[in-house]
Amino acid sequence: MSDIEAIKDKYLAQVASASDGDALEAIRVAALGKKGEISLLLKTLGQMTPEERQTEGPKINGTRQAVADAIASRKESMEADVLNAQLATEKLDLTLPPLSAPKGSIHPVSQVMDELAEIFADLGFSVETGPEIEDDWHNFTALNIPETHPARAMHDTFYFPQTDENDMPKMLRTHTSPVQIRTMMDVAKRSSGEGEPIHIIAPGRTYRSDSDATHTPMFHQVEGLVIDKGIHMGHLKWTLETFVRAFFERDDITLRLRPSYFPFTEPSAEVDLGFTVEKRKRIIGGDPRSENGGWMEILGSGMVHPNVIANCGLDPEVWQGFAFGCGIDRLAMLKYGMDDLRAFFDGDLRWADHYGFDALDVPTLSGGVGA
């Protein structure tokens, strides 16, 4: 047997009998390391004649490859033995809870919108939506808002540039009232002017040129509309009281309706919500006429103006109704103790983590308005 064959057999035997990874690594260094025995044999090829290299080269390279393969196979076998031994002795406790994964939360505005939809669904209202880019007729004229009204001014309304002076001006809607107009017009068209009862709320984004702690250029609003026969202010007051008590989940809430003016309602009323102060904190409910009580304005309302009903193609002598509107963002501030409206739109994840709602554990009003 040649010396090369003897070297190969020696190292293959050592690999087969290696007891652990350290012993196997020592064999690899001794055979294939920079100064290993087989590595030194490879360096001798340069000193041989072409005929000798042709004979000895394949033998030396074959020995190197055989030893390297044996070491790799033995290492894999050792690792498998270690894993099998570990699996045989260790047990996985499947009762342990999994690691918590990052998750998002429901924004307070979305949560309040869901609460509003749930409350008014119990009262027989459906949810209607409309475009956020409106024309002058749906946003102002149909609502009985005169040409000289301040709401039409550039400092209140975001207008789009007019490409043609004959085109009707376009704007970002300043309220969700155009949804009421479109709904009444659809009913008038569907019924050929005969009309039918309407009970809707219209939540959505609205836009006005204003920004401070209680106003933002974009905000969320919900408006309600009832059109039926024989509707009067008593129906409006009952609806608002029922809604507010269900939303704030308190029965000791008092509302005050103050005479006001809106072009699209007549008579009109601002609605104030009673509160009391406890430990320097404003609490919704209690006796607003007490020493620690007071009133805060939360929404506007009134009986739909006959001109608005007529503008939509219905007969105001047959159909009457009431409407109301309030800011969803402000309702969220009042219910959940927030103090700055601008934070709703800053995109600060710390704020969202603090005020956001767990998607699987959100407060609901599933008990209904009678709860």
mmCIF file of C-alpha atoms in Angstrom:
data_model
loop_
_atom_site.group_PDB
_atom_site.id
_atom_site.type_symbol
_atom_site.label_atom_id
_atom_site.label_comp_id
_atom_site.label_asym_id
_atom_site.label_seq_id
_atom_site.Cartn_x
_atom_site.Cartn_y
_atom_site.Cartn_z
ATOM 1 C CA MET A 1 0.000 0.000 0.000
ATOM 2 C CA SER A 2 1.398 3.429 -0.909
ATOM 3 C CA ASP A 3 2.099 6.094 1.691
ATOM 4 C CA ILE A 4 -0.863 8.172 0.403
ATOM 5 C CA GLU A 5 -3.281 5.284 0.897
ATOM 6 C CA ALA A 6 -1.892 4.728 4.401
ATOM 7 C CA ILE A 7 -2.412 8.407 5.273
ATOM 8 C CA LYS A 8 -5.990 8.289 4.001
ATOM 9 C CA ASP A 9 -6.796 5.144 5.996
ATOM 10 C CA LYS A 10 -5.242 6.670 9.119
ATOM 11 C CA TYR A 11 -7.370 9.761 9.045
ATOM 12 C CA LEU A 12 -10.542 7.938 8.051
ATOM 13 C CA ALA A 13 -10.063 5.681 11.070
ATOM 14 C CA GLN A 14 -9.477 8.666 13.342
ATOM 15 C CA VAL A 15 -12.615 10.387 12.008
ATOM 16 C CA ALA A 16 -14.710 7.283 12.590
ATOM 17 C CA SER A 17 -13.538 7.010 16.198
ATOM 18 C CA ALA A 18 -13.736 10.726 17.097
ATOM 19 C CA SER A 19 -15.660 11.139 20.331
ATOM 20 C CA ASP A 20 -16.855 14.725 19.989
ATOM 21 C CA GLY A 21 -16.681 17.859 17.926
ATOM 22 C CA ASP A 22 -13.427 19.063 19.473
ATOM 23 C CA ALA A 23 -11.675 15.792 18.574
ATOM 24 C CA LEU A 24 -13.074 16.002 15.045
ATOM 25 C CA GLU A 25 -11.796 19.566 14.655
ATOM 26 C CA ALA A 26 -8.323 18.479 15.808
ATOM 27 C CA ILE A 27 -8.290 15.765 13.137
ATOM 28 C CA ARG A 28 -9.325 18.292 10.465
ATOM 29 C CA VAL A 29 -6.500 20.666 11.437
ATOM 30 C CA ALA A 30 -3.946 17.820 11.499
ATOM 31 C CA ALA A 31 -4.980 16.576 8.058
ATOM 32 C CA LEU A 32 -6.365 19.565 6.128
ATOM 33 C CA GLY A 33 -5.183 22.609 8.062
ATOM 34 C CA LYS A 34 -2.680 25.087 6.642
ATOM 35 C CA LYS A 35 0.182 22.908 7.900
ATOM 36 C CA GLY A 36 -1.791 19.647 7.835
ATOM 37 C CA GLU A 37 -0.235 16.457 6.547
ATOM 38 C CA ILE A 38 -2.392 16.181 3.422
ATOM 39 C CA SER A 39 -2.077 19.943 2.716
ATOM 40 C CA LEU A 40 1.723 19.615 2.760
ATOM 41 C CA LEU A 41 1.471 16.708 0.310
ATOM 42 C CA LEU A 42 -0.466 18.960 -2.074
ATOM 43 C CA LYS A 43 2.371 21.496 -1.965
ATOM 44 C CA THR A 44 4.833 18.857 -3.185
ATOM 45 C CA LEU A 45 3.042 18.607 -6.522
ATOM 46 C CA GLY A 46 4.857 21.684 -7.742
ATOM 47 C CA GLN A 47 8.212 19.978 -7.296
ATOM 48 C CA MET A 48 7.282 16.887 -9.331
ATOM 49 C CA THR A 49 7.791 16.232 -12.982
ATOM 50 C CA PRO A 50 4.741 16.332 -15.247
ATOM 51 C CA GLU A 51 4.680 12.553 -15.355
ATOM 52 C CA GLU A 52 4.790 12.273 -11.540
ATOM 53 C CA ARG A 53 2.071 14.909 -11.106
ATOM 54 C CA GLN A 54 -0.144 13.009 -13.538
ATOM 55 C CA THR A 55 0.224 9.881 -11.365
ATOM 56 C CA GLU A 56 0.388 11.314 -7.831
ATOM 57 C CA GLY A 57 -1.925 14.310 -8.223
ATOM 58 C CA PRO A 58 -5.204 12.337 -8.450
ATOM 59 C CA LYS A 59 -4.171 10.207 -5.458
ATOM 60 C CA ILE A 60 -3.408 13.176 -3.204
ATOM 61 C CA ASN A 61 -6.518 15.118 -4.242
ATOM 62 C CA GLY A 62 -8.644 11.997 -3.822
ATOM 63 C CA THR A 63 -7.262 11.513 -0.307
ATOM 64 C CA ARG A 64 -7.994 15.159 0.607
ATOM 65 C CA GLN A 65 -11.546 14.873 -0.708
ATOM 66 C CA ALA A 66 -12.195 11.535 1.040
ATOM 67 C CA VAL A 67 -11.015 12.863 4.406
ATOM 68 C CA ALA A 68 -12.999 16.119 4.001
ATOM 69 C CA ASP A 69 -16.185 14.185 3.134
ATOM 70 C CA ALA A 70 -15.663 11.836 6.080
ATOM 71 C CA ILE A 71 -15.239 14.784 8.482
ATOM 72 C CA ALA A 72 -18.416 16.507 7.165
ATOM 73 C CA SER A 73 -20.430 13.281 7.399
ATOM 74 C CA ARG A 74 -19.181 12.579 10.924
ATOM 75 C CA LYS A 75 -19.971 16.133 12.037
ATOM 76 C CA GLU A 76 -23.516 15.877 10.674
ATOM 77 C CA SER A 77 -23.950 12.539 12.433
ATOM 78 C CA MET A 78 -22.743 14.001 15.744
ATOM 79 C CA GLU A 79 -25.146 16.961 15.477
ATOM 80 C CA ALA A 80 -28.031 14.589 14.759
ATOM 81 C CA ASP A 81 -27.100 12.498 17.808
ATOM 82 C CA VAL A 82 -27.071 15.613 20.008
ATOM 83 C CA LEU A 83 -30.482 16.726 18.684
ATOM 84 C CA ASN A 84 -32.013 13.274 19.173
ATOM 85 C CA ALA A 85 -30.690 13.160 22.719
ATOM 86 C CA GLN A 86 -32.147 16.610 23.395
ATOM 87 C CA LEU A 87 -35.533 15.636 21.969
ATOM 88 C CA ALA A 88 -35.542 12.491 24.073
ATOM 89 C CA THR A 89 -34.927 14.361 27.329
ATOM 90 C CA GLU A 90 -36.749 17.701 26.796
ATOM 91 C CA LYS A 91 -40.470 18.297 26.624
ATOM 92 C CA LEU A 92 -42.311 21.260 25.077
ATOM 93 C CA ASP A 93 -44.999 22.764 27.313
ATOM 94 C CA LEU A 94 -47.841 23.489 24.896
ATOM 95 C CA THR A 95 -49.864 25.156 27.665
ATOM 96 C CA LEU A 96 -47.571 28.186 27.760
ATOM 97 C CA PRO A 97 -49.103 31.315 26.157
ATOM 98 C CA PRO A 98 -47.527 32.437 22.860
ATOM 99 C CA LEU A 99 -45.367 35.527 22.661
ATOM 100 C CA SER A 100 -47.440 38.635 22.078
ATOM 101 C CA ALA A 101 -47.135 40.072 18.575
ATOM 102 C CA PRO A 102 -47.289 43.787 17.755
ATOM 103 C CA LYS A 103 -50.828 44.885 16.930
ATOM 104 C CA GLY A 104 -52.646 48.018 15.979
ATOM 105 C CA SER A 105 -55.607 49.653 17.672
ATOM 106 C CA ILE A 106 -58.899 51.230 16.677
ATOM 107 C CA HIS A 107 -58.678 55.021 16.410
ATOM 108 C CA PRO A 108 -61.058 56.844 18.808
ATOM 109 C CA VAL A 109 -62.837 58.498 15.858
ATOM 110 C CA SER A 110 -63.543 55.098 14.273
ATOM 111 C CA GLN A 111 -64.703 53.767 17.617
ATOM 112 C CA VAL A 112 -67.119 56.665 18.164
ATOM 113 C CA MET A 113 -68.464 56.314 14.612
ATOM 114 C CA ASP A 114 -69.239 52.668 15.359
ATOM 115 C CA GLU A 115 -70.961 53.635 18.612
ATOM 116 C CA LEU A 116 -73.073 56.274 16.851
ATOM 117 C CA ALA A 117 -74.118 53.853 14.123
ATOM 118 C CA GLU A 118 -75.100 51.293 16.756
ATOM 119 C CA ILE A 119 -77.165 53.753 18.796
ATOM 120 C CA PHE A 120 -79.040 55.190 15.838
ATOM 121 C CA ALA A 121 -79.583 51.761 14.319
ATOM 122 C CA ASP A 122 -81.527 50.933 17.486
ATOM 123 C CA LEU A 123 -83.611 54.051 16.810
ATOM 124 C CA GLY A 124 -84.367 52.991 13.237
ATOM 125 C CA PHE A 125 -81.826 55.176 11.437
ATOM 126 C CA SER A 126 -79.702 54.025 8.498
ATOM 127 C CA VAL A 127 -76.224 55.320 7.586
ATOM 128 C CA GLU A 128 -75.808 57.342 4.381
ATOM 129 C CA THR A 129 -72.629 58.724 2.812
ATOM 130 C CA GLY A 130 -71.786 61.127 0.008
ATOM 131 C CA PRO A 131 -68.882 62.729 -1.889
ATOM 132 C CA GLU A 132 -66.374 64.888 -0.024
ATOM 133 C CA ILE A 133 -65.922 67.160 -3.057
ATOM 134 C CA GLU A 134 -69.203 69.008 -3.447
ATOM 135 C CA ASP A 135 -70.696 71.683 -5.663
ATOM 136 C CA ASP A 136 -72.082 75.006 -4.521
ATOM 137 C CA TRP A 137 -75.716 73.940 -4.937
ATOM 138 C CA HIS A 138 -75.616 70.840 -2.711
ATOM 139 C CA ASN A 139 -73.308 72.409 -0.110
ATOM 140 C CA PHE A 140 -74.969 75.825 0.173
ATOM 141 C CA THR A 141 -77.855 76.798 -2.110
ATOM 142 C CA ALA A 142 -80.124 73.797 -1.541
ATOM 143 C CA LEU A 143 -79.659 74.314 2.208
ATOM 144 C CA ASN A 144 -81.187 77.795 1.998
ATOM 145 C CA ILE A 145 -77.822 79.471 2.643
ATOM 146 C CA PRO A 146 -77.891 82.937 1.024
ATOM 147 C CA GLU A 147 -75.188 84.163 -1.336
ATOM 148 C CA THR A 148 -73.957 86.653 1.290
ATOM 149 C CA HIS A 149 -73.643 84.105 4.120
ATOM 150 C CA PRO A 150 -70.167 84.106 5.799
ATOM 151 C CA ALA A 151 -69.896 80.328 5.361
ATOM 152 C CA ARG A 152 -69.393 80.866 1.628
ATOM 153 C CA ALA A 153 -66.390 83.102 2.213
ATOM 154 C CA MET A 154 -62.936 81.941 1.165
ATOM 155 C CA HIS A 155 -61.671 82.092 4.759
ATOM 156 C CA ASP A 156 -64.122 79.372 5.802
ATOM 157 C CA THR A 157 -64.347 77.146 2.727
ATOM 158 C CA PHE A 158 -61.708 75.328 0.679
ATOM 159 C CA TYR A 159 -62.678 76.118 -2.926
ATOM 160 C CA PHE A 160 -61.215 74.463 -6.011
ATOM 161 C CA PRO A 161 -60.009 76.703 -8.873
ATOM 162 C CA GLN A 162 -62.641 77.219 -11.547
ATOM 163 C CA THR A 163 -61.460 76.263 -15.027
ATOM 164 C CA ASP A 164 -64.589 77.767 -16.555
ATOM 165 C CA GLU A 165 -66.524 80.677 -15.074
ATOM 166 C CA ASN A 166 -69.763 79.014 -16.169
ATOM 167 C CA ASP A 167 -69.027 75.892 -14.101
ATOM 168 C CA MET A 168 -70.596 75.579 -10.665
ATOM 169 C CA PRO A 169 -67.942 76.210 -7.970
ATOM 170 C CA LYS A 170 -66.505 73.070 -6.368
ATOM 171 C CA MET A 171 -65.273 72.796 -2.793
ATOM 172 C CA LEU A 172 -64.391 70.395 -0.012
ATOM 173 C CA ARG A 173 -67.696 69.964 1.794
ATOM 174 C CA THR A 174 -67.989 72.093 4.922
ATOM 175 C CA HIS A 175 -70.520 69.757 6.555
ATOM 176 C CA THR A 176 -72.257 66.451 5.818
ATOM 177 C CA SER A 177 -75.551 68.248 5.141
ATOM 178 C CA PRO A 178 -75.199 67.644 1.366
ATOM 179 C CA VAL A 179 -75.771 63.963 2.160
ATOM 180 C CA GLN A 180 -79.188 64.952 3.529
ATOM 181 C CA ILE A 181 -79.911 66.919 0.346
ATOM 182 C CA ARG A 182 -78.901 64.041 -1.903
ATOM 183 C CA THR A 183 -80.981 61.577 0.132
ATOM 184 C CA MET A 184 -84.116 63.736 -0.059
ATOM 185 C CA MET A 185 -83.602 64.272 -3.787
ATOM 186 C CA ASP A 186 -83.201 60.528 -4.343
ATOM 187 C CA VAL A 187 -86.430 59.877 -2.434
ATOM 188 C CA ALA A 188 -88.262 62.567 -4.404
ATOM 189 C CA LYS A 189 -87.025 61.120 -7.697
ATOM 190 C CA ARG A 190 -87.791 57.527 -6.708
ATOM 191 C CA SER A 191 -91.299 58.402 -5.530
ATOM 192 C CA SER A 192 -92.026 60.891 -8.338
ATOM 193 C CA GLY A 193 -92.331 63.694 -5.777
ATOM 194 C CA GLU A 194 -94.758 61.819 -3.538
ATOM 195 C CA GLY A 195 -92.105 61.321 -0.851
ATOM 196 C CA GLU A 196 -91.572 58.701 1.826
ATOM 197 C CA PRO A 197 -90.251 58.683 5.432
ATOM 198 C CA ILE A 198 -86.502 59.261 5.860
ATOM 199 C CA HIS A 199 -84.495 58.386 8.969
ATOM 200 C CA ILE A 200 -80.737 58.677 8.359
ATOM 201 C CA ILE A 201 -77.453 59.717 9.919
ATOM 202 C CA ALA A 202 -74.576 60.992 7.762
ATOM 203 C CA PRO A 203 -71.135 60.572 9.379
ATOM 204 C CA GLY A 204 -67.964 61.544 7.554
ATOM 205 C CA ARG A 205 -65.040 63.897 7.019
ATOM 206 C CA THR A 206 -65.628 67.621 6.574
ATOM 207 C CA TYR A 207 -63.303 70.569 5.907
ATOM 208 C CA ARG A 208 -63.069 74.171 7.054
ATOM 209 C CA SER A 209 -60.218 76.671 7.139
ATOM 210 C CA ASP A 210 -59.678 76.725 10.892
ATOM 211 C CA SER A 211 -57.029 75.377 13.288
ATOM 212 C CA ASP A 212 -56.617 75.570 17.080
ATOM 213 C CA ALA A 213 -57.016 73.293 20.105
ATOM 214 C CA THR A 214 -60.708 72.704 19.346
ATOM 215 C CA HIS A 215 -60.745 73.144 15.543
ATOM 216 C CA THR A 216 -58.858 71.427 12.715
ATOM 217 C CA PRO A 217 -58.987 71.974 8.924
ATOM 218 C CA MET A 218 -60.294 68.427 8.547
ATOM 219 C CA PHE A 219 -62.666 66.999 11.140
ATOM 220 C CA HIS A 220 -65.425 64.422 11.459
ATOM 221 C CA GLN A 221 -69.103 65.219 11.737
ATOM 222 C CA VAL A 222 -72.329 63.280 12.071
ATOM 223 C CA GLU A 223 -75.667 64.725 11.041
ATOM 224 C CA GLY A 224 -79.111 63.256 11.456
ATOM 225 C CA LEU A 225 -82.241 63.773 9.397
ATOM 226 C CA VAL A 226 -85.838 62.695 9.905
ATOM 227 C CA ILE A 227 -88.491 63.460 7.299
ATOM 228 C CA ASP A 228 -92.009 62.221 7.949
ATOM 229 C CA LYS A 229 -95.555 63.441 8.472
ATOM 230 C CA GLY A 230 -96.495 65.203 11.693
ATOM 231 C CA ILE A 231 -92.921 65.666 12.954
ATOM 232 C CA HIS A 232 -92.370 68.355 15.622
ATOM 233 C CA MET A 233 -89.734 69.616 18.093
ATOM 234 C CA GLY A 234 -90.806 67.050 20.690
ATOM 235 C CA HIS A 235 -89.575 64.273 18.419
ATOM 236 C CA LEU A 236 -86.242 66.069 18.033
ATOM 237 C CA LYS A 237 -85.790 66.557 21.778
ATOM 238 C CA TRP A 238 -86.603 62.916 22.585
ATOM 239 C CA THR A 239 -84.209 61.659 19.897
ATOM 240 C CA LEU A 240 -81.349 63.803 21.146
ATOM 241 C CA GLU A 241 -81.921 62.909 24.807
ATOM 242 C CA THR A 242 -82.060 59.207 23.986
ATOM 243 C CA PHE A 243 -78.906 59.436 21.880
ATOM 244 C CA VAL A 244 -76.868 61.388 24.442
ATOM 245 C CA ARG A 245 -77.842 59.152 27.354
ATOM 246 C CA ALA A 246 -76.964 56.028 25.372
ATOM 247 C CA PHE A 247 -73.666 57.464 24.131
ATOM 248 C CA PHE A 248 -72.408 58.667 27.516
ATOM 249 C CA GLU A 249 -74.030 55.643 29.221
ATOM 250 C CA ARG A 250 -75.675 57.744 31.949
ATOM 251 C CA ASP A 251 -79.323 58.342 32.751
ATOM 252 C CA ASP A 252 -78.777 61.561 34.744
ATOM 253 C CA ILE A 253 -77.919 63.675 31.689
ATOM 254 C CA THR A 254 -79.790 66.929 31.123
ATOM 255 C CA LEU A 255 -80.086 68.743 27.793
ATOM 256 C CA ARG A 256 -80.946 72.382 27.240
ATOM 257 C CA LEU A 257 -82.234 73.669 23.891
ATOM 258 C CA ARG A 258 -81.451 77.362 23.298
ATOM 259 C CA PRO A 259 -83.070 79.310 20.424
ATOM 260 C CA SER A 260 -80.583 79.941 17.639
ATOM 261 C CA TYR A 261 -80.413 80.559 13.899
ATOM 262 C CA PHE A 262 -79.389 78.288 11.029
ATOM 263 C CA PRO A 263 -80.432 78.977 7.423
ATOM 264 C CA PHE A 264 -81.535 75.376 6.880
ATOM 265 C CA THR A 265 -83.716 74.939 9.998
ATOM 266 C CA GLU A 266 -86.643 76.939 11.416
ATOM 267 C CA PRO A 267 -87.001 77.040 14.356
ATOM 268 C CA SER A 268 -83.372 76.297 15.273
ATOM 269 C CA ALA A 269 -81.787 75.385 18.587
ATOM 270 C CA GLU A 270 -78.313 75.007 20.017
ATOM 271 C CA VAL A 271 -78.158 71.992 22.332
ATOM 272 C CA ASP A 272 -76.239 72.267 25.598
ATOM 273 C CA LEU A 273 -75.129 69.317 27.698
ATOM 274 C CA GLY A 274 -75.200 69.503 31.491
ATOM 275 C CA PHE A 275 -72.072 68.684 33.496
ATOM 276 C CA THR A 276 -70.714 68.859 37.012
ATOM 277 C CA VAL A 277 -67.159 69.431 38.255
ATOM 278 C CA GLU A 278 -65.693 66.799 40.567
ATOM 279 C CA LYS A 279 -62.087 67.100 41.794
ATOM 280 C CA ARG A 280 -61.425 69.774 39.156
ATOM 281 C CA LYS A 281 -62.580 67.402 36.438
ATOM 282 C CA ARG A 282 -65.612 68.016 34.239
ATOM 283 C CA ILE A 283 -68.038 65.091 34.471
ATOM 284 C CA ILE A 284 -70.911 64.627 32.002
ATOM 285 C CA GLY A 285 -74.166 64.323 33.951
ATOM 286 C CA GLY A 286 -75.390 65.421 37.361
ATOM 287 C CA ASP A 287 -77.208 68.664 38.087
ATOM 288 C CA PRO A 288 -75.941 71.457 35.812
ATOM 289 C CA ARG A 289 -77.794 74.039 37.961
ATOM 290 C CA SER A 290 -75.864 73.131 41.110
ATOM 291 C CA GLU A 291 -72.940 75.140 42.482
ATOM 292 C CA ASN A 292 -70.458 72.841 40.687
ATOM 293 C CA GLY A 293 -72.546 72.462 37.530
ATOM 294 C CA GLY A 294 -72.646 74.083 34.128
ATOM 295 C CA TRP A 295 -73.541 73.744 30.465
ATOM 296 C CA MET A 296 -71.498 73.076 27.336
ATOM 297 C CA GLU A 297 -72.668 73.328 23.747
ATOM 298 C CA ILE A 298 -72.439 70.036 21.827
ATOM 299 C CA LEU A 299 -74.576 70.337 18.700
ATOM 300 C CA GLY A 300 -76.948 72.364 16.563
ATOM 301 C CA SER A 301 -80.442 71.285 15.560
ATOM 302 C CA GLY A 302 -83.856 72.393 14.398
ATOM 303 C CA MET A 303 -86.855 71.694 12.209
ATOM 304 C CA VAL A 304 -85.922 71.386 8.533
ATOM 305 C CA HIS A 305 -86.720 74.660 6.767
ATOM 306 C CA PRO A 306 -89.644 74.356 4.280
ATOM 307 C CA ASN A 307 -87.419 75.883 1.589
ATOM 308 C CA VAL A 308 -84.924 73.032 1.963
ATOM 309 C CA ILE A 309 -87.659 70.411 1.643
ATOM 310 C CA ALA A 310 -89.035 72.178 -1.440
ATOM 311 C CA ASN A 311 -85.546 72.517 -2.980
ATOM 312 C CA CYS A 312 -85.240 68.723 -2.835
ATOM 313 C CA GLY A 313 -88.485 68.138 -4.713
ATOM 314 C CA LEU A 314 -90.775 67.301 -1.763
ATOM 315 C CA ASP A 315 -93.932 69.110 -0.620
ATOM 316 C CA PRO A 316 -93.268 70.943 2.704
ATOM 317 C CA GLU A 317 -97.024 71.081 3.303
ATOM 318 C CA VAL A 318 -97.029 67.266 3.508
ATOM 319 C CA TRP A 319 -93.567 66.427 4.833
ATOM 320 C CA GLN A 320 -91.864 67.889 7.886
ATOM 321 C CA GLY A 321 -88.705 66.890 9.675
ATOM 322 C CA PHE A 322 -85.850 67.725 11.970
ATOM 323 C CA ALA A 323 -82.072 67.711 11.570
ATOM 324 C CA PHE A 324 -79.090 67.904 13.894
ATOM 325 C CA GLY A 325 -75.318 67.832 13.611
ATOM 326 C CA CYS A 326 -72.297 67.571 15.878
ATOM 327 C CA GLY A 327 -68.558 66.907 15.713
ATOM 328 C CA ILE A 328 -67.566 63.270 16.165
ATOM 329 C CA ASP A 329 -64.089 64.298 17.298
ATOM 330 C CA ARG A 330 -65.573 66.480 20.020
ATOM 331 C CA LEU A 331 -67.853 63.685 21.210
ATOM 332 C CA ALA A 332 -64.768 61.470 21.531
ATOM 333 C CA MET A 333 -62.984 64.210 23.500
ATOM 334 C CA LEU A 334 -65.894 64.560 25.918
ATOM 335 C CA LYS A 335 -66.445 60.844 26.474
ATOM 336 C CA TYR A 336 -62.840 59.677 26.673
ATOM 337 C CA GLY A 337 -61.163 62.644 28.365
ATOM 338 C CA MET A 338 -59.056 64.140 25.553
ATOM 339 C CA ASP A 339 -58.044 67.791 25.659
ATOM 340 C CA ASP A 340 -56.639 68.716 22.231
ATOM 341 C CA LEU A 341 -58.411 68.038 18.940
ATOM 342 C CA ARG A 342 -55.211 68.415 16.905
ATOM 343 C CA ALA A 343 -53.721 65.261 18.454
ATOM 344 C CA PHE A 344 -56.370 63.211 16.617
ATOM 345 C CA PHE A 345 -54.532 63.839 13.345
ATOM 346 C CA ASP A 346 -50.853 64.051 14.384
ATOM 347 C CA GLY A 347 -50.200 60.354 13.739
ATOM 348 C CA ASP A 348 -48.320 59.975 17.044
ATOM 349 C CA LEU A 349 -48.268 56.248 17.878
ATOM 350 C CA ARG A 350 -47.841 57.030 21.593
ATOM 351 C CA TRP A 351 -51.166 58.886 21.547
ATOM 352 C CA ALA A 352 -52.820 56.064 19.579
ATOM 353 C CA ASP A 353 -51.474 53.465 22.018
ATOM 354 C CA HIS A 354 -52.838 55.473 24.950
ATOM 355 C CA TYR A 355 -56.278 56.365 23.565
ATOM 356 C CA GLY A 356 -56.757 53.643 20.949
ATOM 357 C CA PHE A 357 -59.105 50.696 21.423
ATOM 358 C CA ASP A 358 -58.166 47.028 21.294
ATOM 359 C CA ALA A 359 -59.813 45.546 18.205
ATOM 360 C CA LEU A 360 -60.802 42.453 20.189
ATOM 361 C CA ASP A 361 -61.879 44.234 23.362
ATOM 362 C CA VAL A 362 -63.547 47.517 22.434
ATOM 363 C CA PRO A 363 -66.333 49.129 24.467
ATOM 364 C CA THR A 364 -69.664 48.501 22.780
ATOM 365 C CA LEU A 365 -73.238 49.588 23.243
ATOM 366 C CA SER A 366 -74.744 46.229 22.333
ATOM 367 C CA GLY A 367 -77.261 46.581 25.145
ATOM 368 C CA GLY A 368 -79.098 49.121 22.992
ATOM 369 C CA VAL A 369 -80.583 52.492 23.831
ATOM 370 C CA GLY A 370 -82.888 50.936 26.392
ATOM 371 C CA ALA A 371 -80.028 49.511 28.462
#
